Amino acid sequence: MIFEKRIKNIFSNLKREPDAIIIKNSSEPYIDDNFFYVTGLDKGLFEGSVAALRPTGKVDIIISELEAESAKKSNANLNIYKNGEEFNEFFKNTLSPLKNIGLNFSGISHRDFCRIKDRCPNSEFVDVSEAFAKARLVKDEFEIKTIKEACSIADKVMKMIPDILHEGIHEFEIAAEINYLMQKNGADESAFKTISSFGKNTAEPHYSHGNYRLKSGDFTLFDFGARFRKYNSDMTRTFVFGKASKEQKDMYETVLDAQRTGFDAIRPGIEAHDVHDAVSTYIDNTRFKGRFIHSTGHPVGLAVHDAGAGFNSECKVELKENMVLTVEPGIYIPGFGGVRIEDDILIKKDGVEILTKAPREFIEI
Amino acid sequence: MIFEKRIKNIFSNLKREPDAIIIKNSSEPYIDDNFFYVTGLDKGLFEGSVAALRPTGKVDIIISELEAESAKKSNANLNIYKNGEEFNEFFKNTLSPLKNIGLNFSGISHRDFCRIKDRCPNSEFVDVSEAFAKARLVKDEFEIKTIKEACSIADKVMKMIPDILHEGIHEFEIAAEINYLMQKNGADESAFKTISSFGKNTAEPHYSHGNYRLKSGDFTLFDFGARFRKYNSDMTRTFVFGKASKEQKDMYETVLDAQRTGFDAIRPGIEAHDVHDAVSTYIDNTRFKGRFIHSTGHPVGLAVHDAGAGFNSECKVELKENMVLTVEPGIYIPGFGGVRIEDDILIKKDGVEILTKAPREFIEI
């Protein structure tokens, strides 16, 4: 029932209803996560698989024999092909006659688009990426429960980190520990490549981890999330190993206050950019002006960076109850270091529920 | 020099040389790994980044300020944008005047394709995906060295597995151990979602791992790889926990012999399908006929499943020295279990060098 509701919701976001929406997975990593949104499958690869959604909420999936076992766990109508011929047959009989086909232009490779167009020479194609994104922005009860579980796993691991840091340990070793602890605590895998950076490497927001060894006085920054049944969490904490300098404390307090400013700004009815404006204005009114160089946050769900909205200067999407986003201000000083604090929040009727709860107060280890 | 050579090689695979080839990354997971092939960058995310390659071997990259630090490690000509306006400016000045633009249709989302087309209204676009794939099929010295390192990490970890298996342990716990041990031994991350399956779950080739607890007599199947500086390895071993049944031994010996048949068949000059034909014919001449349900192997490199060729029944690509592929026959009996043995091989002048060396003889633990 939940999937029928999701599919109807996607169609309801379209001005002109197509006869069907087709989701086409290519090879890893070009797998459209909407495939999982509409089928509920939470294991398996599904390369090359196709889902055809109907306005009634029904969904057909075409999958290779190789994944037949895994696919049986879905409520979708299964069509199993053994070879290219059988795959073509399904396409020809079921999809080619459709006049109007919706495709997720953001989630399909241009090559697959061309192939579908060749197979359906009389069809018109419309981009339904925004209809998917809009539907997925507001999470349903099952999704919120699952995301909360992903948050709680990451949280638990974040709290363990201070105990495993010691002088001389490599960045990559802590990344390995984090991933291990998440999996041991129930994560299917890491939500994304874990960031474990020390010292001046913390000034690179997308640095992952390397051979640097921890020394006293270093910033340490950990940005990671758990993936649990395909849903993600995403959180960041920054600590100082040893005694912090005044500069480090100032940076930290500024980021923390900026994040609080963000939390306070969030409520249903305002536009997403309002949150970023509040946070970036806060930082730009300090001596760290210009040092906050990314957006304030992004939706989290089946994708770590869910589409459709974001706390950035350009996003006019209205915030609604049951959206889940990150709030992650940061200050970066190349050659010195960076601080970022990130939590996942659920928008409630009257404000925010913070889903990642590991302490944010300043920590010297 | 190495990147200049790679870029010239890509152009040389095209009948009609475009003025430039553009690589456009979208958001994770839609990142084109060719971006790394031509820049040599081995850290960083590079969402939204663009690379423009010229027939001379020169490469320009356009990246957001956010990744400026990471990008400085490349020899490419850097263009850093602070906002959408600056990004558009670069496009307008440098790329829009080009008459003929090559794009990797398999590695670009249809939406990004449409956007580039809008920005370059007077340009023609050609698909260069095969030129990339063909260039990447034959590995250069640096690539072989890097892949060997990725193989040696996975190998080392595979050898440790028998010691960590014990009655009652969950599949997901072993997956966590494998990922941890790979990272502790130098992997940047796991090459793909580690498969750790026990008992009848081994009959699902793409099963990842779950809550099943190991018991005596179970098949245990481990399929994983290390990612080292963006390059991957990919190997599989199957063990029996406890005493094996005759059926289990038969399955195992058949797969092992099938793999040897594959190794023996491989040499420069034959076509890729010849290898699959030899392996599948071998299995189909046993009582396990019809139980080998996937291809015999795929190229490995920057992608776990590198494009351009494969040991399957349809691939007529001629094998050449310095290609790296997997050889991975399997037998799957739903409800009972499966066996797969997979190694990465380097094609040499006179046959194969097996890069993953963990023992393949039958193991009862």
CSV table of C-alpha atoms in Angstrom, one decimal, chain A residues 26-33 42-47 65-67 69-70 73 84 104-114 127 129-130 169 172-173 175-177 179-180 183-189 192-193 203-211 227 229-230 290 293-294 303 305 314 332 334-335, chain B residues 26-33 42-47 65-67 69-70 73 84 104-114 127 129-130 169 172-173 175-177 179-180 183-189 192-193 203-211 227 229-230 290 293-294 303 305 314 332 334-335:
chain,number,residue,atom,x,y,z
A,26,SER,CA,22.2,1.3,-16.1
A,27,SER,CA,25.4,-0.3,-14.6
A,28,GLU,CA,26.8,0.6,-11.2
A,29,PRO,CA,27.1,3.4,-10.2
A,30,TYR,CA,24.3,4.6,-12.5
A,31,ILE,CA,21.5,3.0,-10.6
A,32,ASP,CA,18.4,5.2,-10.1
A,33,ASP,CA,17.5,5.1,-6.4
A,42,ASP,CA,16.4,-3.0,0.1
A,43,LYS,CA,18.9,-5.6,-1.1
A,44,GLY,CA,20.4,-6.4,-4.5
A,45,LEU,CA,22.1,-4.5,-7.3
A,46,PHE,CA,19.5,-4.4,-10.1
A,47,GLU,CA,21.8,-3.3,-12.9
A,65,GLU,CA,17.2,-14.0,-13.9
A,66,LEU,CA,20.4,-13.2,-11.9
A,67,GLU,CA,18.4,-11.2,-9.4
A,69,GLU,CA,15.7,-14.4,-6.0
A,70,SER,CA,16.3,-11.0,-4.6
A,73,LYS,CA,10.9,-9.8,-1.9
A,84,GLY,CA,18.3,-9.7,-24.4
A,104,ASN,CA,13.9,10.7,-14.7
A,105,PHE,CA,16.3,12.7,-16.9
A,106,SER,CA,18.6,13.2,-13.9
A,107,GLY,CA,18.8,9.5,-13.2
A,108,ILE,CA,19.1,8.0,-16.6
A,109,SER,CA,22.3,8.1,-18.7
A,110,HIS,CA,22.0,9.8,-22.1
A,111,ARG,CA,22.8,6.5,-23.8
A,112,ASP,CA,19.9,4.7,-22.1
A,113,PHE,CA,17.7,7.6,-23.0
A,114,CYS,CA,18.6,7.2,-26.7
A,127,ASP,CA,11.2,14.7,-17.6
A,129,SER,CA,12.8,14.1,-12.1
A,130,GLU,CA,11.2,17.0,-10.2
A,169,ILE,CA,47.2,7.2,14.6
A,172,PHE,CA,42.8,6.2,7.4
A,173,GLU,CA,42.8,4.0,10.5
A,175,ALA,CA,38.1,5.8,8.9
A,176,ALA,CA,38.4,2.0,9.0
A,177,GLU,CA,37.3,1.9,12.6
A,179,ASN,CA,33.1,2.0,9.0
A,180,TYR,CA,33.7,-1.2,11.0
A,183,GLN,CA,28.6,-2.2,10.3
A,184,LYS,CA,29.0,-4.0,13.6
A,185,ASN,CA,26.2,-1.8,14.9
A,186,GLY,CA,23.7,-2.6,12.2
A,187,ALA,CA,24.6,-0.5,9.2
A,188,ASP,CA,24.4,-2.2,5.8
A,189,GLU,CA,27.3,-0.1,4.7
A,192,PHE,CA,29.4,7.6,1.7
A,193,LYS,CA,33.2,7.6,1.8
A,203,ALA,CA,40.3,22.8,5.7
A,204,GLU,CA,39.4,20.7,2.7
A,205,PRO,CA,35.6,20.0,3.0
A,206,HIS,CA,35.7,17.0,0.7
A,207,TYR,CA,39.0,15.5,1.8
A,208,SER,CA,38.5,11.8,2.7
A,209,HIS,CA,41.4,10.4,4.6
A,210,GLY,CA,45.1,9.8,4.1
A,211,ASN,CA,48.4,8.9,5.8
A,227,ARG,CA,23.2,3.3,5.4
A,229,ARG,CA,18.0,-0.5,4.4
A,230,LYS,CA,19.0,1.9,1.7
A,290,GLY,CA,33.9,34.5,3.6
A,293,ILE,CA,32.1,28.1,1.4
A,294,HIS,CA,29.3,25.6,0.9
A,303,ALA,CA,20.4,9.4,-1.4
A,305,HIS,CA,22.2,14.2,-1.1
A,314,GLU,CA,19.0,30.0,-4.4
A,332,TYR,CA,37.7,26.7,6.6
A,334,PRO,CA,43.5,26.8,4.2
A,335,GLY,CA,46.8,25.9,5.7
B,26,SER,CA,26.7,15.3,-12.0
B,27,SER,CA,26.1,14.6,-8.3
B,28,GLU,CA,27.1,11.4,-6.6
B,29,PRO,CA,26.7,8.6,-7.7
B,30,TYR,CA,26.7,10.1,-11.3
B,31,ILE,CA,30.4,10.9,-11.4
B,32,ASP,CA,32.2,9.9,-14.6
B,33,ASP,CA,35.3,8.0,-13.6
B,42,ASP,CA,42.8,10.2,-6.8
B,43,LYS,CA,41.1,12.0,-3.9
B,44,GLY,CA,38.0,14.3,-3.9
B,45,LEU,CA,34.4,14.1,-5.0
B,46,PHE,CA,34.3,16.6,-7.9
B,47,GLU,CA,30.5,16.8,-8.2
B,65,GLU,CA,36.1,26.5,-5.1
B,66,LEU,CA,35.1,23.8,-2.6
B,67,GLU,CA,37.5,21.4,-4.2
B,69,GLU,CA,42.6,22.4,-2.6
B,70,SER,CA,42.1,18.8,-3.7
B,73,LYS,CA,47.2,17.9,-7.0
B,84,GLY,CA,27.0,29.6,-11.3
B,104,ASN,CA,30.5,10.1,-23.0
B,105,PHE,CA,26.9,9.2,-23.5
B,106,SER,CA,27.1,6.4,-21.0
B,107,GLY,CA,28.6,8.5,-18.3
B,108,ILE,CA,26.5,11.7,-18.5
B,109,SER,CA,22.9,12.0,-17.3
B,110,HIS,CA,20.3,12.9,-19.9
B,111,ARG,CA,19.6,16.1,-18.0
B,112,ASP,CA,23.3,17.2,-18.2
B,113,PHE,CA,23.3,16.3,-21.8
B,114,CYS,CA,20.3,18.6,-22.4
B,127,ASP,CA,29.3,9.7,-28.4
B,129,SER,CA,32.0,6.3,-24.8
B,130,GLU,CA,33.5,3.6,-26.8
B,169,ILE,CA,28.7,-15.4,13.5
B,172,PHE,CA,27.1,-8.9,8.2
B,173,GLU,CA,29.8,-9.2,10.9
B,175,ALA,CA,31.5,-8.2,5.9
B,176,ALA,CA,32.4,-5.6,8.5
B,177,GLU,CA,35.6,-7.4,9.3
B,179,ASN,CA,36.0,-4.0,5.0
B,180,TYR,CA,37.9,-3.1,8.2
B,183,GLN,CA,41.2,-0.4,5.1
B,184,LYS,CA,43.7,-1.2,7.8
B,185,ASN,CA,45.8,-2.8,5.1
B,186,GLY,CA,45.9,0.2,2.9
B,187,ALA,CA,42.6,0.3,0.8
B,188,ASP,CA,41.0,3.7,0.5
B,189,GLU,CA,37.6,1.9,0.7
B,192,PHE,CA,32.0,-2.4,-3.9
B,193,LYS,CA,29.5,-3.6,-1.4
B,203,ALA,CA,22.8,-19.2,-4.4
B,204,GLU,CA,22.0,-15.5,-5.0
B,205,PRO,CA,24.9,-14.1,-7.0
B,206,HIS,CA,24.2,-10.5,-5.9
B,207,TYR,CA,23.2,-11.1,-2.3
B,208,SER,CA,25.2,-8.8,-0.1
B,209,HIS,CA,24.9,-9.8,3.6
B,210,GLY,CA,22.3,-10.2,6.2
B,211,ASN,CA,21.5,-11.5,9.7
B,227,ARG,CA,39.9,0.3,-3.9
B,229,ARG,CA,44.0,5.2,-5.5
B,230,LYS,CA,40.7,4.8,-7.4
B,290,GLY,CA,22.3,-24.5,-16.8
B,293,ILE,CA,23.9,-18.0,-15.0
B,294,HIS,CA,26.2,-15.0,-15.5
B,303,ALA,CA,35.4,0.9,-12.4
B,305,HIS,CA,33.0,-3.4,-14.0
B,314,GLU,CA,28.3,-11.9,-27.3
B,332,TYR,CA,24.0,-21.8,-8.2
B,334,PRO,CA,18.4,-22.1,-5.4
B,335,GLY,CA,17.5,-23.4,-2.0
